[in-house]
PDB file of C-alpha atoms in Angstrom:
ATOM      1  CA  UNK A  29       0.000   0.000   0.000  1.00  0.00           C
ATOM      2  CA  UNK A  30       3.474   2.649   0.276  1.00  0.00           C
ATOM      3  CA  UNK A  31       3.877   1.981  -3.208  1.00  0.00           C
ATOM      4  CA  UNK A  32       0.004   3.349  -4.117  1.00  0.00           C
ATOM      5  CA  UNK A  33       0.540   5.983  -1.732  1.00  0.00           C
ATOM      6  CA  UNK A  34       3.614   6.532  -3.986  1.00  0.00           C
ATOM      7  CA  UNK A  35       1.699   6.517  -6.795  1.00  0.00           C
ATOM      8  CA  UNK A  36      -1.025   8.990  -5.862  1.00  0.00           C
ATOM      9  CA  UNK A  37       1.720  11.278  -4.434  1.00  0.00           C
ATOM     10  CA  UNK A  38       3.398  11.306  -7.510  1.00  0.00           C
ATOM     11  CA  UNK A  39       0.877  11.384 -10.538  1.00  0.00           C
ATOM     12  CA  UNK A  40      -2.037  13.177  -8.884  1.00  0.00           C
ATOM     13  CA  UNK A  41      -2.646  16.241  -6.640  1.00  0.00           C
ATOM     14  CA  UNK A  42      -4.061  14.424  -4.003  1.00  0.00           C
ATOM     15  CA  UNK A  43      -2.559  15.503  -0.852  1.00  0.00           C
ATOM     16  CA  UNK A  44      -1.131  12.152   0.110  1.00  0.00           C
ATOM     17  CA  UNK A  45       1.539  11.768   2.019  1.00  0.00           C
ATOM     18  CA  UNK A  46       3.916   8.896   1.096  1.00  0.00           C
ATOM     19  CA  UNK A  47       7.619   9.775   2.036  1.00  0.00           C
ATOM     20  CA  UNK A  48      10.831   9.203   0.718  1.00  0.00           C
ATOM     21  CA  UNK A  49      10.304   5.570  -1.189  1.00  0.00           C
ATOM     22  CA  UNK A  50      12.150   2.702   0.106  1.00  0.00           C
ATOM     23  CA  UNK A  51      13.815   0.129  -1.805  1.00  0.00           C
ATOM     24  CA  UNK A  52      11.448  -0.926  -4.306  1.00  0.00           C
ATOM     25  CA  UNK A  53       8.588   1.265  -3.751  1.00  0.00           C
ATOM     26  CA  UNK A  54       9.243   3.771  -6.726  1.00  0.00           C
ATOM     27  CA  UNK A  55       9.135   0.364  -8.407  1.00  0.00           C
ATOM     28  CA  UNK A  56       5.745  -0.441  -7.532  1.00  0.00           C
ATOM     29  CA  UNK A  57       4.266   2.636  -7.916  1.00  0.00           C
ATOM     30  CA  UNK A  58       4.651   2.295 -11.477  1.00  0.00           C
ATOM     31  CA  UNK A  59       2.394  -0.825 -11.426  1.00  0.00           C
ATOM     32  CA  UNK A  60      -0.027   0.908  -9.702  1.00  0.00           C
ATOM     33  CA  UNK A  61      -0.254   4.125 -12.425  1.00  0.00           C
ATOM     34  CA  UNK A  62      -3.094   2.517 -14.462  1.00  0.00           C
ATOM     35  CA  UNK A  63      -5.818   1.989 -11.714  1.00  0.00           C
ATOM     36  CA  UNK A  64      -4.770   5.372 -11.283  1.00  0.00           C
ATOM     37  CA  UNK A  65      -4.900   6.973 -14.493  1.00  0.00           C
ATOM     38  CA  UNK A  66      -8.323   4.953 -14.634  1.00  0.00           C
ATOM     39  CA  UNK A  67      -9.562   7.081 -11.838  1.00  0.00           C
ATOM     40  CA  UNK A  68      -8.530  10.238 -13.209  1.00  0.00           C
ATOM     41  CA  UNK A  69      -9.764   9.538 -16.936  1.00  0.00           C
ATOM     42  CA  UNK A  70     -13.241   8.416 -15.427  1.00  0.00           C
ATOM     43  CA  UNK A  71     -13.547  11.852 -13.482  1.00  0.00           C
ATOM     44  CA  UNK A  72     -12.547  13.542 -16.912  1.00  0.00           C
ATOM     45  CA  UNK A  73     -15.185  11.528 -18.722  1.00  0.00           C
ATOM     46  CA  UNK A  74     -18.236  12.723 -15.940  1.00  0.00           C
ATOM     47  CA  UNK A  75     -16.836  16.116 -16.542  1.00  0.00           C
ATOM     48  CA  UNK A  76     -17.789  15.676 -19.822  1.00  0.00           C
ATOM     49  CA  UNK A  77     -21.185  14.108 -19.090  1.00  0.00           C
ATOM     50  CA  UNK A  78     -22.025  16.707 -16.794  1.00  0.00           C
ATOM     51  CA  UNK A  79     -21.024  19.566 -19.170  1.00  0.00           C
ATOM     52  CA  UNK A  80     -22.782  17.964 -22.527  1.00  0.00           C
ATOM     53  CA  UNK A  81     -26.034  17.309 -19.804  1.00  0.00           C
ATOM     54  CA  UNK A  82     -25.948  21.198 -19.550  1.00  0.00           C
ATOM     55  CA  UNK A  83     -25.536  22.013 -22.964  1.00  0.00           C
ATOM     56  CA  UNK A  84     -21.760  22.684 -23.211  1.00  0.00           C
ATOM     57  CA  UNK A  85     -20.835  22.372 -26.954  1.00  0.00           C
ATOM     58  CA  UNK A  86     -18.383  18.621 -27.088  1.00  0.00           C
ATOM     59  CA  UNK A  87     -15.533  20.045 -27.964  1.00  0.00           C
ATOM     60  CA  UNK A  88     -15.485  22.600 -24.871  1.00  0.00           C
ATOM     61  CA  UNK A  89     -16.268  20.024 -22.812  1.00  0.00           C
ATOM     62  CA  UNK A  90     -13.598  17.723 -23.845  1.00  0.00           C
ATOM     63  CA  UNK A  91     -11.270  20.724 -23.781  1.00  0.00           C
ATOM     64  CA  UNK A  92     -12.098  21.528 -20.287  1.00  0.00           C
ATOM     65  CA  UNK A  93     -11.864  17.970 -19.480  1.00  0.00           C
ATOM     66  CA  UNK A  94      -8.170  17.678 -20.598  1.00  0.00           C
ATOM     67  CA  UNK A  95      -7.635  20.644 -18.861  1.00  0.00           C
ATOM     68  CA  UNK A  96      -8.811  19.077 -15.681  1.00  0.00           C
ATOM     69  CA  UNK A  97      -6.482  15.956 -16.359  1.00  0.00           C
ATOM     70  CA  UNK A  98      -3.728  18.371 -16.523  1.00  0.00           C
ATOM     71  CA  UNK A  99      -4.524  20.152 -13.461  1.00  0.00           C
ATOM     72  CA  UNK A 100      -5.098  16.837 -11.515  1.00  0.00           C
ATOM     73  CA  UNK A 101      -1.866  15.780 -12.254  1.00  0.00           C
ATOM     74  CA  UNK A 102       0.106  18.816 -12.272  1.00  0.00           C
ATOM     75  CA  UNK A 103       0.895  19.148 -15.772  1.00  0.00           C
ATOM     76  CA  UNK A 104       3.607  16.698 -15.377  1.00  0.00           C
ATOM     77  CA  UNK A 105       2.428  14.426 -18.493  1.00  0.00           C
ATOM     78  CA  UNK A 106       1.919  16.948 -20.718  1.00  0.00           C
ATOM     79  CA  UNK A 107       5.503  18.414 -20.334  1.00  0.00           C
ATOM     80  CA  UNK A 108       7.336  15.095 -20.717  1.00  0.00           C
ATOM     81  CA  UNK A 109       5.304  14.883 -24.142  1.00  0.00           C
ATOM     82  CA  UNK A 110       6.507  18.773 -25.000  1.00  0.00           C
ATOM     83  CA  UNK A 111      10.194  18.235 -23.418  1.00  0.00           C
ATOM     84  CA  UNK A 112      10.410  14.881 -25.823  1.00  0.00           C
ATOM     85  CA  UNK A 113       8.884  16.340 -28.439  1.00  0.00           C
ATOM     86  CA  UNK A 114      11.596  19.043 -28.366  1.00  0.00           C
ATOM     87  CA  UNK A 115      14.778  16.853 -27.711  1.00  0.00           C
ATOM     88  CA  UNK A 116      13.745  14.607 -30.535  1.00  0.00           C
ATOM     89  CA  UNK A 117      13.409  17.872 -32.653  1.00  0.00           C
ATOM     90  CA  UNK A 118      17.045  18.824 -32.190  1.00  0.00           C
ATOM     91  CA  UNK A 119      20.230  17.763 -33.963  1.00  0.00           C
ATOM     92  CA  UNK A 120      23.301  16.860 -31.668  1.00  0.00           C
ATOM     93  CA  UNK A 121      24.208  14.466 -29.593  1.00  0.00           C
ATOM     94  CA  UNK A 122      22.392  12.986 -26.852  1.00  0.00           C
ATOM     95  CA  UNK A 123      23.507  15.475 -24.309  1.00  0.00           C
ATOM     96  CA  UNK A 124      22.139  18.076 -26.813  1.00  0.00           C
ATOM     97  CA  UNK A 125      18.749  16.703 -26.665  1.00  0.00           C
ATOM     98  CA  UNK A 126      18.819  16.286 -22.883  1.00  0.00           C
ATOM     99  CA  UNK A 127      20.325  19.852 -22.430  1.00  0.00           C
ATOM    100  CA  UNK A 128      17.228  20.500 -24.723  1.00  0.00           C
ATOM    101  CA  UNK A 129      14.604  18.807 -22.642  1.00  0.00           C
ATOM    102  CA  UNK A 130      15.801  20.430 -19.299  1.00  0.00           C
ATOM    103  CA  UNK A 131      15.557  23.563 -20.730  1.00  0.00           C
ATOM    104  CA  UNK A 132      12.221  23.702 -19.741  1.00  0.00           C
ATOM    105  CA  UNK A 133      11.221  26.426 -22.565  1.00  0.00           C
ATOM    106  CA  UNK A 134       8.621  24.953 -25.217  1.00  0.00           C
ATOM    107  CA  UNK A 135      10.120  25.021 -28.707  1.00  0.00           C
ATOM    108  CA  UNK A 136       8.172  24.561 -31.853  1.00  0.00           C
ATOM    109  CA  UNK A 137       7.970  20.996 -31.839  1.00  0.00           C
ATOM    110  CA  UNK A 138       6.767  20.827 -28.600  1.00  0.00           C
ATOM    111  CA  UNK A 139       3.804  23.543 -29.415  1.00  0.00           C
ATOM    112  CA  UNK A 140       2.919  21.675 -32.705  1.00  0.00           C
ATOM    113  CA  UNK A 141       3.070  18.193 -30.687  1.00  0.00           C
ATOM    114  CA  UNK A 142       0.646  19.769 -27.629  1.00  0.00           C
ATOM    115  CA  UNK A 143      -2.200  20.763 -30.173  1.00  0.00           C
ATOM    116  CA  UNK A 144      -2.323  17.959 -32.060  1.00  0.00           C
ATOM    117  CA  UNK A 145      -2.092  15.263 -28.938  1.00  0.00           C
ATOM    118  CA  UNK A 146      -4.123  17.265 -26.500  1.00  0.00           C
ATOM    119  CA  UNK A 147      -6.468  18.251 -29.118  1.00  0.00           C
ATOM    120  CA  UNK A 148      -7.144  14.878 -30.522  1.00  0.00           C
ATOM    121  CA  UNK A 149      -8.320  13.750 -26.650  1.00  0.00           C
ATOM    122  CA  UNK A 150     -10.590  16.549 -26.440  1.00  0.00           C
ATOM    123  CA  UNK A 151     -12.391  15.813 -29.757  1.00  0.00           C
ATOM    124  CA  UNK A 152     -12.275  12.685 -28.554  1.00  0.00           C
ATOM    125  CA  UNK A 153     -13.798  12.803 -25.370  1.00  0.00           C
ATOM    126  CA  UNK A 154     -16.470  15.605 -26.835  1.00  0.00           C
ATOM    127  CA  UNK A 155     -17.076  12.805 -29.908  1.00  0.00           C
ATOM    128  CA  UNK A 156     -18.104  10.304 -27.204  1.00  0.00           C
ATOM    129  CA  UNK A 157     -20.404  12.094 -24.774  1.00  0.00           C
ATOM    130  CA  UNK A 158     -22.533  10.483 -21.791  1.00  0.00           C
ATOM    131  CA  UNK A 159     -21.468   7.302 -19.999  1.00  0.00           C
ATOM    132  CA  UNK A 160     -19.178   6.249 -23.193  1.00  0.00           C
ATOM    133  CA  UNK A 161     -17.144   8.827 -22.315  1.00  0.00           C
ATOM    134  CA  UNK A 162     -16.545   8.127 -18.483  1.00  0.00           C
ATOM    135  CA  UNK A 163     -15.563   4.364 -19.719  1.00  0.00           C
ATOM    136  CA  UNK A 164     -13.499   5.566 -22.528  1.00  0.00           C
ATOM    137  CA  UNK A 165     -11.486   7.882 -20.876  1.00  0.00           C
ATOM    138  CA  UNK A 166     -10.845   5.456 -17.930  1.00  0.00           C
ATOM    139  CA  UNK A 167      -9.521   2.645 -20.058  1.00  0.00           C
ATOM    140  CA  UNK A 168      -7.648   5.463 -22.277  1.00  0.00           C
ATOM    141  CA  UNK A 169      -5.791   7.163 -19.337  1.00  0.00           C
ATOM    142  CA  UNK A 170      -5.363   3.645 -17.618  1.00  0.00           C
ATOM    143  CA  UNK A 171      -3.862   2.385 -21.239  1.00  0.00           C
ATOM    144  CA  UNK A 172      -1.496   5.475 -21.187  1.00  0.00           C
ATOM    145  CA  UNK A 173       0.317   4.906 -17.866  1.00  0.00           C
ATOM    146  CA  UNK A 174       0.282   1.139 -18.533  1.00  0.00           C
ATOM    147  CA  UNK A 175       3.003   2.448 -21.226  1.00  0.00           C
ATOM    148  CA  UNK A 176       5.102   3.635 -18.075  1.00  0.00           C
ATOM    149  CA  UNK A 177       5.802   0.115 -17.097  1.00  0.00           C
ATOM    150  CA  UNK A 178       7.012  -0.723 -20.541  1.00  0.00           C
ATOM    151  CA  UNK A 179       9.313   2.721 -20.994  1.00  0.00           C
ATOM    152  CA  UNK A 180      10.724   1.407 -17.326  1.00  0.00           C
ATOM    153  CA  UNK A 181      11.456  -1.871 -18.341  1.00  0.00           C
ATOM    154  CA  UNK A 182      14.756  -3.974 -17.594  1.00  0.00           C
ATOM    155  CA  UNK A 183      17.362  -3.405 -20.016  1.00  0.00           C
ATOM    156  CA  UNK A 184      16.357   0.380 -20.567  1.00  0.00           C
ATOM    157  CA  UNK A 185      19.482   2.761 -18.426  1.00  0.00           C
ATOM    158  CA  UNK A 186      18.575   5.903 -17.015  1.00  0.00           C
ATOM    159  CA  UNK A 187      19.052   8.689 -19.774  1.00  0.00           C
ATOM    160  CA  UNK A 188      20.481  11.334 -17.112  1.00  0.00           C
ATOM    161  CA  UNK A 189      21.309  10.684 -13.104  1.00  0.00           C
ATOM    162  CA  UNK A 190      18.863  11.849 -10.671  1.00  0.00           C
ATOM    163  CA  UNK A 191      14.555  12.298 -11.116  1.00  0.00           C
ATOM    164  CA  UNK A 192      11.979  10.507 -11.512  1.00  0.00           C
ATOM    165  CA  UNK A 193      13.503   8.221 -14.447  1.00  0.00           C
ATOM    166  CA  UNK A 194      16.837   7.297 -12.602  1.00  0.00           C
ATOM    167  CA  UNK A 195      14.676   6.491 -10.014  1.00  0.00           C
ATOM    168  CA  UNK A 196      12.598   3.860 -11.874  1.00  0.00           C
ATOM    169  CA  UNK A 197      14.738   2.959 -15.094  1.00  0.00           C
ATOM    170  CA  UNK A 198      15.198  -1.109 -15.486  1.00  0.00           C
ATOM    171  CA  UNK A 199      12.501  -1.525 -12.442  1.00  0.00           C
ATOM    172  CA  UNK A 200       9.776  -3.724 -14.480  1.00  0.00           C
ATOM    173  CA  UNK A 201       9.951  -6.865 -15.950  1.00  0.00           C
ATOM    174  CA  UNK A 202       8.922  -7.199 -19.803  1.00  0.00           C
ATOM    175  CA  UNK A 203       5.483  -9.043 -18.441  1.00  0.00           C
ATOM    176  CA  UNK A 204       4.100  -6.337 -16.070  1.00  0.00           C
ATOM    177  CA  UNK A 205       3.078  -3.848 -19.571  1.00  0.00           C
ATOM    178  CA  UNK A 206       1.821  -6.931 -21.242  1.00  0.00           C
ATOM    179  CA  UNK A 207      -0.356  -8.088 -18.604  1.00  0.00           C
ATOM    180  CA  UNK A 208      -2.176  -4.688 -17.733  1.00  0.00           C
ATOM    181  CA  UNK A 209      -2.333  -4.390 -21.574  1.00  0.00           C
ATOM    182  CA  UNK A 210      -3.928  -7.439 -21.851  1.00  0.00           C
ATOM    183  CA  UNK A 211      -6.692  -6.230 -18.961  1.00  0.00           C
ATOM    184  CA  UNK A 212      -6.964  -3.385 -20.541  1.00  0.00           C
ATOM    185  CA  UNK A 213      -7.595  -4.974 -23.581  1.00  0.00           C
ATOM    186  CA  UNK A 214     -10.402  -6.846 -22.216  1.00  0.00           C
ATOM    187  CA  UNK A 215     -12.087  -4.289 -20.910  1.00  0.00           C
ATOM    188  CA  UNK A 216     -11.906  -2.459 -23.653  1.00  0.00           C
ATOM    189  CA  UNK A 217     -13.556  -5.321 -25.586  1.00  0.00           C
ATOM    190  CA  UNK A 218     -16.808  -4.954 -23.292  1.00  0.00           C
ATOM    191  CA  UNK A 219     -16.839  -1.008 -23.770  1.00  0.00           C
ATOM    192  CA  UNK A 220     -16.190  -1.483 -27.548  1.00  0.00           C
ATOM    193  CA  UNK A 221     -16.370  -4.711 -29.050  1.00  0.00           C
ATOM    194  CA  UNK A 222     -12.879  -5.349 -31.069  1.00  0.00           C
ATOM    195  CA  UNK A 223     -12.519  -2.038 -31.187  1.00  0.00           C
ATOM    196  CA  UNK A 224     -11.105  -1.982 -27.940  1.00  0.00           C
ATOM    197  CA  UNK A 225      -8.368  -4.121 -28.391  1.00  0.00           C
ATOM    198  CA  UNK A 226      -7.691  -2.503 -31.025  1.00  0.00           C
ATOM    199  CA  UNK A 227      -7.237   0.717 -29.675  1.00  0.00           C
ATOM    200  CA  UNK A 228      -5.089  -0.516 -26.675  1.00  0.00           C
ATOM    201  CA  UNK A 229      -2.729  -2.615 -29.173  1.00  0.00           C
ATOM    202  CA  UNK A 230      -2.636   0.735 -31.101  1.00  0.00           C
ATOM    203  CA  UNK A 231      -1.910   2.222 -27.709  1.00  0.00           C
ATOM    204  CA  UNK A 232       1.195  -0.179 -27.329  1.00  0.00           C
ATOM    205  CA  UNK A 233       2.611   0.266 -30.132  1.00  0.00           C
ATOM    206  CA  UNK A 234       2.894   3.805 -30.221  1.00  0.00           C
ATOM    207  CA  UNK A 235       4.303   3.774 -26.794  1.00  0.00           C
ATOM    208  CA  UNK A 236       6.831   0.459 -28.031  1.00  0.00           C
ATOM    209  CA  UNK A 237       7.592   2.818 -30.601  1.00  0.00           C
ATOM    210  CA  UNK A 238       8.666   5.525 -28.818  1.00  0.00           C
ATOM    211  CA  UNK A 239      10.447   3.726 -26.221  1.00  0.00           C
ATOM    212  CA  UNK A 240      12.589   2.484 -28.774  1.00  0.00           C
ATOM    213  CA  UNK A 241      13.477   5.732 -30.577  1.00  0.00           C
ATOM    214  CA  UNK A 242      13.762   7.745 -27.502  1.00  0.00           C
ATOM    215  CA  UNK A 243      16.106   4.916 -25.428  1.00  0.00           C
ATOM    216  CA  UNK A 244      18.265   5.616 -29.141  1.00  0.00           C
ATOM    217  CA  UNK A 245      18.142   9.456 -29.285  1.00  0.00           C
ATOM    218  CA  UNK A 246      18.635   9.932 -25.637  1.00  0.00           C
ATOM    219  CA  UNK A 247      20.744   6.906 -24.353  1.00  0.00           C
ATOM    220  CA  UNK A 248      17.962   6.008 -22.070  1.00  0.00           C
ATOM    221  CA  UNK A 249      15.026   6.799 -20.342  1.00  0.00           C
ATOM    222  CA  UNK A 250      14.014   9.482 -18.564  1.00  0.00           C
ATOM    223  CA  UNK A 251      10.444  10.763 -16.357  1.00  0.00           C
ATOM    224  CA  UNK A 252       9.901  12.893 -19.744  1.00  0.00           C
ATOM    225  CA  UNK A 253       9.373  10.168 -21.417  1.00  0.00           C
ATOM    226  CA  UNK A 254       7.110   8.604 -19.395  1.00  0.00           C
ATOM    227  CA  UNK A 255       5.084  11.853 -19.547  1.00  0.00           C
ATOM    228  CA  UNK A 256       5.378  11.259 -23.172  1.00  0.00           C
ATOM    229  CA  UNK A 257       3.879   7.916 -23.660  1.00  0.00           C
ATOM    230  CA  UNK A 258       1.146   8.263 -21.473  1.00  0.00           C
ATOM    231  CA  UNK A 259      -0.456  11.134 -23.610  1.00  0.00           C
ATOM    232  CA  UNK A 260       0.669   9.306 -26.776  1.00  0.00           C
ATOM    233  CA  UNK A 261      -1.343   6.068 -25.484  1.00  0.00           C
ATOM    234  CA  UNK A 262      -4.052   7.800 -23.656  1.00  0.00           C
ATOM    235  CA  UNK A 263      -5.077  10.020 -27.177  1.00  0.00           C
ATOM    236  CA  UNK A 264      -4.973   6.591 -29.592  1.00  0.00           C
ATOM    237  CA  UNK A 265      -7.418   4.971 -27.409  1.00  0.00           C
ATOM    238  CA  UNK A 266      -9.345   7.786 -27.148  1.00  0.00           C
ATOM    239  CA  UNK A 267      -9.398   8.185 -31.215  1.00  0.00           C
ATOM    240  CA  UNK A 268      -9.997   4.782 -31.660  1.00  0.00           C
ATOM    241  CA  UNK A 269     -12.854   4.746 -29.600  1.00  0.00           C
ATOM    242  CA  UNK A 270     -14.769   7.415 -30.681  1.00  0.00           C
ATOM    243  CA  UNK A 271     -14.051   6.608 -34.269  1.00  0.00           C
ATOM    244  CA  UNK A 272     -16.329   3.272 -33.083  1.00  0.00           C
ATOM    245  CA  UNK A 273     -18.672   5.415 -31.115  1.00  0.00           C
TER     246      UNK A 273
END
């Protein structure tokens, strides 16, 4: 239970207290970022509901509602997906694109990368409406941080010493992502027939994808990156499923 105190400490506002992690907690807070993310994507889907109930137009609602995701969690997803965006935008070495990324200003790539991402989950969410869009956006944020247990997993180094990513690089066996995708994927099969797998195996690839790439470019993995796939995954299963809506 540390490690989901952990866990709520670190990817939500909640005022929980959790402490300096011991051994293995920062570990196993990972695993417990999708029931999480679930929580926070189903109180950005009844924002929708409610809004739409009142006569909101969809894509204000979904706007608002990504707006609340990024307030719940302090923004700290959406600027690992700008920071990537902007160290994979840069020529140079890998300490170029790190130097890049802890910058902290938002370059062109990063501005270009925010409107499409966050725009596509607030079409999204708008697209889907009523109680679709409370299950939707629960399997979609719970798919996204299920990406942070694959960007974590053993082999991957720590791109830069110190944060969030040295704290977790190499933590998670190769079976951990897999399993919670495979959950994931079920549920998303009762939400959305095969459309639901589909989306979370879209989901997983994109975030395989960029795991890959950005291990590469950057000579590891870092908290940014984690950011960075859990936007990527959370907006394809929100496409996918309001493309089937």
């Amino acid at each position: 239970m540390r490690s989901l105190a952990l866990a709520l400490s670190w990817l939500t506002v909640l005022p929980v207290r959790a402490g300096a992690p011991a051994e293995g907690q920062a570990a196993g807070a990972l695993r417990w970022a999708p029931p999480v993310g679930a929580g926070l994507g189903a109180g950005a889907g009844l924002l929708v509901w409610g809004l739409s109930t009142v006569g909101v137009p969809a894509l204000v609602a979904g706007l608002l509602a990504v707006g609340f995701l990024a307030l719940a969690t302090r923004g700290m997803h959406v600027d690992g997906l700008a920071d990537t965006a902007d160290g994979l935008g840069c020529y140079g070495p890998p300490e170029r694109a790190l130097a890049v990324m802890k910058d902290g200003g938002a370059g062109p790539f990063a501005v270009v990368t925010l409107l499409v991402v966050l725009g596509v989950q607030a079409g999204s969410l708008g697209a889907l409406g009523g109680w679709h869009a409370v299950a939707a956006a629960a399997v979609a944020a719970a798919t996204g941080r299920a990406g942070f247990t694959w960007v974590a997993r053993h082999g991957v180094p720590a791109a830069r010493p110190g944060g969030l990513g040295a704290q977790v690089a190499g933590s998670q066996p190769p079976w951990v992502p897999v399993l919670w995708w495979v959950v994931l994927a079920a549920a998303g099969y009762a939400l959305a027939g095969w459309w639901g797998p589909g989306a979370v195996a879209l989901a997983a690839l994109l975030t395989i994808g960029l795991s890959a790439h950005t291990a590469r470019r950057f000579g590891g993995m870092s908290g940014d990156v984690l950011g960075a796939a859990s936007e990527l995954g959370t907006a394809a299963v929100l496409l996918v499923l309001a493309a089937a809506a």
